[in-house]
PDB file of C-alpha atoms and ligand atoms in Angstrom:
ATOM      1  CA  UNK A   4     -15.200  -8.020  -6.737  1.00  0.00           C
ATOM      2  CA  UNK A   5     -11.432  -8.559  -5.989  1.00  0.00           C
ATOM      3  CA  UNK A   6      -9.348 -10.388  -8.328  1.00  0.00           C
ATOM      4  CA  UNK A   7      -5.877 -10.356  -7.599  1.00  0.00           C
ATOM      5  CA  UNK A   8      -3.086  -9.401  -5.182  1.00  0.00           C
ATOM      6  CA  UNK A   9      -1.259  -6.169  -6.522  1.00  0.00           C
ATOM      7  CA  UNK A  10       1.118  -5.845  -3.355  1.00  0.00           C
ATOM      8  CA  UNK A  11       1.907  -5.986   0.040  1.00  0.00           C
ATOM      9  CA  UNK A  12       3.189  -2.754   1.516  1.00  0.00           C
ATOM     10  CA  UNK A  13       5.881  -3.101   4.552  1.00  0.00           C
ATOM     11  CA  UNK A  14       6.615   0.202   6.355  1.00  0.00           C
ATOM     12  CA  UNK A  15      10.140   0.343   7.230  1.00  0.00           C
ATOM     13  CA  UNK A  16      12.129   2.621   9.278  1.00  0.00           C
ATOM     14  CA  UNK A  17      15.324   2.628   7.042  1.00  0.00           C
ATOM     15  CA  UNK A  18      14.823   1.453   3.290  1.00  0.00           C
ATOM     16  CA  UNK A  19      18.007   0.963   2.219  1.00  0.00           C
ATOM     17  CA  UNK A  20      18.649  -1.326   5.056  1.00  0.00           C
ATOM     18  CA  UNK A  21      15.396  -2.886   4.294  1.00  0.00           C
ATOM     19  CA  UNK A  22      16.077  -3.575   0.536  1.00  0.00           C
ATOM     20  CA  UNK A  23      19.401  -4.721   1.429  1.00  0.00           C
ATOM     21  CA  UNK A  24      18.001  -7.356   3.876  1.00  0.00           C
ATOM     22  CA  UNK A  25      15.594  -8.563   0.960  1.00  0.00           C
ATOM     23  CA  UNK A  26      18.445  -8.662  -1.555  1.00  0.00           C
ATOM     24  CA  UNK A  27      20.958 -10.365   0.644  1.00  0.00           C
ATOM     25  CA  UNK A  28      19.222 -13.163   2.191  1.00  0.00           C
ATOM     26  CA  UNK A  29      15.911 -13.590  -0.097  1.00  0.00           C
ATOM     27  CA  UNK A  30      17.610 -12.764  -3.472  1.00  0.00           C
ATOM     28  CA  UNK A  31      15.137 -10.187  -4.306  1.00  0.00           C
ATOM     29  CA  UNK A  32      15.295  -8.203  -7.179  1.00  0.00           C
ATOM     30  CA  UNK A  33      14.841  -4.787  -5.733  1.00  0.00           C
ATOM     31  CA  UNK A  34      14.041  -1.574  -8.055  1.00  0.00           C
ATOM     32  CA  UNK A  35      15.900   1.742  -7.423  1.00  0.00           C
ATOM     33  CA  UNK A  36      14.504   4.011  -4.990  1.00  0.00           C
ATOM     34  CA  UNK A  37      11.580   6.333  -6.138  1.00  0.00           C
ATOM     35  CA  UNK A  38      10.588   9.548  -4.018  1.00  0.00           C
ATOM     36  CA  UNK A  39       6.828  10.140  -4.113  1.00  0.00           C
ATOM     37  CA  UNK A  40       6.403  13.574  -2.330  1.00  0.00           C
ATOM     38  CA  UNK A  41       2.665  13.934  -3.214  1.00  0.00           C
ATOM     39  CA  UNK A  42       2.183  10.351  -1.520  1.00  0.00           C
ATOM     40  CA  UNK A  43       4.952  11.220   1.554  1.00  0.00           C
ATOM     41  CA  UNK A  44       6.808   8.069   1.124  1.00  0.00           C
ATOM     42  CA  UNK A  45       9.969   6.818  -0.548  1.00  0.00           C
ATOM     43  CA  UNK A  46       9.468   3.271  -2.339  1.00  0.00           C
ATOM     44  CA  UNK A  47      11.322   0.423  -3.441  1.00  0.00           C
ATOM     45  CA  UNK A  48       9.520  -2.596  -5.359  1.00  0.00           C
ATOM     46  CA  UNK A  49      10.275  -6.022  -5.468  1.00  0.00           C
ATOM     47  CA  UNK A  50       8.581  -7.698  -8.099  1.00  0.00           C
ATOM     48  CA  UNK A  51       7.469 -11.348  -7.564  1.00  0.00           C
ATOM     49  CA  UNK A  52       6.017 -13.409 -10.036  1.00  0.00           C
ATOM     50  CA  UNK A  53       2.732 -12.998  -9.175  1.00  0.00           C
ATOM     51  CA  UNK A  54       2.674  -9.532  -7.062  1.00  0.00           C
ATOM     52  CA  UNK A  55       5.041  -7.039  -5.485  1.00  0.00           C
ATOM     53  CA  UNK A  56       6.382  -5.803  -2.142  1.00  0.00           C
ATOM     54  CA  UNK A  57       6.566  -2.340  -1.751  1.00  0.00           C
ATOM     55  CA  UNK A  58       8.915  -1.064   0.848  1.00  0.00           C
ATOM     56  CA  UNK A  59       7.733   2.267   2.025  1.00  0.00           C
ATOM     57  CA  UNK A  60       9.712   4.406   4.239  1.00  0.00           C
ATOM     58  CA  UNK A  61       8.506   8.065   5.477  1.00  0.00           C
ATOM     59  CA  UNK A  62       8.967  11.308   3.264  1.00  0.00           C
ATOM     60  CA  UNK A  63       8.766  14.577   4.415  1.00  0.00           C
ATOM     61  CA  UNK A  64       6.296  16.109   7.260  1.00  0.00           C
ATOM     62  CA  UNK A  65       3.120  14.763   6.933  1.00  0.00           C
ATOM     63  CA  UNK A  66       3.883  10.975   5.623  1.00  0.00           C
ATOM     64  CA  UNK A  67       0.536   8.716   6.023  1.00  0.00           C
ATOM     65  CA  UNK A  68       2.923   6.016   7.558  1.00  0.00           C
ATOM     66  CA  UNK A  69       4.589   8.427  10.149  1.00  0.00           C
ATOM     67  CA  UNK A  70       2.090   7.329  12.618  1.00  0.00           C
ATOM     68  CA  UNK A  71       2.315   3.412  12.151  1.00  0.00           C
ATOM     69  CA  UNK A  72       5.948   3.695  12.299  1.00  0.00           C
ATOM     70  CA  UNK A  73       5.341   5.530  15.529  1.00  0.00           C
ATOM     71  CA  UNK A  74       3.311   2.263  16.878  1.00  0.00           C
ATOM     72  CA  UNK A  75       5.722  -0.107  15.228  1.00  0.00           C
ATOM     73  CA  UNK A  76       9.060   1.116  15.003  1.00  0.00           C
ATOM     74  CA  UNK A  77      10.895  -1.659  13.865  1.00  0.00           C
ATOM     75  CA  UNK A  78       8.121  -1.561  10.612  1.00  0.00           C
ATOM     76  CA  UNK A  79       5.391  -3.627   9.966  1.00  0.00           C
ATOM     77  CA  UNK A  80       2.543  -4.697   6.960  1.00  0.00           C
ATOM     78  CA  UNK A  81       0.900  -1.495   6.460  1.00  0.00           C
ATOM     79  CA  UNK A  82      -1.544  -2.784   3.585  1.00  0.00           C
ATOM     80  CA  UNK A  83      -2.171  -4.886   1.036  1.00  0.00           C
ATOM     81  CA  UNK A  84      -3.625  -4.116  -2.228  1.00  0.00           C
ATOM     82  CA  UNK A  85      -6.108  -6.002  -4.147  1.00  0.00           C
ATOM     83  CA  UNK A  86      -7.137  -5.326  -7.958  1.00  0.00           C
ATOM     84  CA  UNK A  87     -10.906  -4.411  -8.694  1.00  0.00           C
ATOM     85  CA  UNK A  88     -12.035  -3.965 -12.554  1.00  0.00           C
ATOM     86  CA  UNK A  89     -14.150  -0.860 -11.550  1.00  0.00           C
ATOM     87  CA  UNK A  90     -13.372   1.458  -8.888  1.00  0.00           C
ATOM     88  CA  UNK A  91     -16.178   3.888  -9.188  1.00  0.00           C
ATOM     89  CA  UNK A  92     -18.721   0.689  -8.973  1.00  0.00           C
ATOM     90  CA  UNK A  93     -16.577  -0.636  -6.098  1.00  0.00           C
ATOM     91  CA  UNK A  94     -16.857   2.625  -3.900  1.00  0.00           C
ATOM     92  CA  UNK A  95     -20.646   2.787  -4.679  1.00  0.00           C
ATOM     93  CA  UNK A  96     -21.370  -0.619  -3.757  1.00  0.00           C
ATOM     94  CA  UNK A  97     -18.888  -0.496  -0.330  1.00  0.00           C
ATOM     95  CA  UNK A  98     -20.801   2.645   0.671  1.00  0.00           C
ATOM     96  CA  UNK A  99     -24.128   1.314   0.155  1.00  0.00           C
ATOM     97  CA  UNK A 100     -23.048  -1.526   2.359  1.00  0.00           C
ATOM     98  CA  UNK A 101     -21.922   0.730   5.107  1.00  0.00           C
ATOM     99  CA  UNK A 102     -18.214  -0.211   4.382  1.00  0.00           C
ATOM    100  CA  UNK A 103     -15.999   2.986   5.299  1.00  0.00           C
ATOM    101  CA  UNK A 104     -13.866   4.585   2.916  1.00  0.00           C
ATOM    102  CA  UNK A 105     -10.782   6.619   4.003  1.00  0.00           C
ATOM    103  CA  UNK A 106     -11.122  10.212   3.150  1.00  0.00           C
ATOM    104  CA  UNK A 107     -13.308  11.800   0.661  1.00  0.00           C
ATOM    105  CA  UNK A 108     -14.264   8.207  -1.003  1.00  0.00           C
ATOM    106  CA  UNK A 109     -13.506   9.542  -4.415  1.00  0.00           C
ATOM    107  CA  UNK A 110     -11.126   7.465  -5.784  1.00  0.00           C
ATOM    108  CA  UNK A 111      -7.978   9.092  -6.077  1.00  0.00           C
ATOM    109  CA  UNK A 112      -4.574   8.573  -8.354  1.00  0.00           C
ATOM    110  CA  UNK A 113      -1.973   6.186  -6.490  1.00  0.00           C
ATOM    111  CA  UNK A 114       1.299   5.519  -6.270  1.00  0.00           C
ATOM    112  CA  UNK A 115       1.021   3.531  -9.956  1.00  0.00           C
ATOM    113  CA  UNK A 116      -0.930   6.152 -11.394  1.00  0.00           C
ATOM    114  CA  UNK A 117      -4.070   4.276 -11.208  1.00  0.00           C
ATOM    115  CA  UNK A 118      -7.177   5.057  -8.999  1.00  0.00           C
ATOM    116  CA  UNK A 119      -7.379   3.747  -5.676  1.00  0.00           C
ATOM    117  CA  UNK A 120      -9.203   3.678  -2.493  1.00  0.00           C
ATOM    118  CA  UNK A 121      -8.329   2.729   1.040  1.00  0.00           C
ATOM    119  CA  UNK A 122     -10.889   1.009   3.326  1.00  0.00           C
ATOM    120  CA  UNK A 123     -10.838   1.453   6.929  1.00  0.00           C
ATOM    121  CA  UNK A 124      -9.073  -1.235   8.908  1.00  0.00           C
ATOM    122  CA  UNK A 125     -11.772  -1.603  11.533  1.00  0.00           C
ATOM    123  CA  UNK A 126     -14.021  -2.854   8.963  1.00  0.00           C
ATOM    124  CA  UNK A 127     -11.462  -5.595   7.860  1.00  0.00           C
ATOM    125  CA  UNK A 128      -9.873  -7.207  10.820  1.00  0.00           C
ATOM    126  CA  UNK A 129      -7.099  -4.255  11.384  1.00  0.00           C
ATOM    127  CA  UNK A 130      -6.073  -4.904   7.878  1.00  0.00           C
ATOM    128  CA  UNK A 131      -5.838  -1.699   6.007  1.00  0.00           C
ATOM    129  CA  UNK A 132      -6.884  -2.817   2.535  1.00  0.00           C
ATOM    130  CA  UNK A 133      -6.210  -0.610  -0.694  1.00  0.00           C
ATOM    131  CA  UNK A 134      -8.077  -1.409  -3.668  1.00  0.00           C
ATOM    132  CA  UNK A 135      -6.308  -0.389  -7.379  1.00  0.00           C
ATOM    133  CA  UNK A 136      -8.392  -0.636 -10.687  1.00  0.00           C
ATOM    134  CA  UNK A 137      -6.570  -2.875 -13.056  1.00  0.00           C
TER     135      UNK A 137
HETATM  136 CO1  LIG B  20      -0.186   0.581  -2.173  1.00  0.00          CO
END
């Protein structure tokens, strides 16, 4: 079902500092900062040949990454995103197998304008998994 790695998302307390660290020491090409108030994050993208790294900083009152940063004040890997061909059939399959989907279990439009789902980290060895339709 899963096809390829789309991105690894890293929550950081200071996105400008983090972007600079990747640029200066790893030669990363870092995108402009974009604010996504509907997702409660500010984001920069680092394009790799085969995937992206996304640096995320909380934005606004109810950021979904605020709690994570409280527990991990220096930052850390927040989720990995894997691509699937058909998010609706993936959702149905996982539900029928008892895998917990966060929220309503209906795919939502994610940060890249494509439908996504998040799987409960307790079902995947403490890793939050985002599934994104290709
Ligand atoms: Co993501």
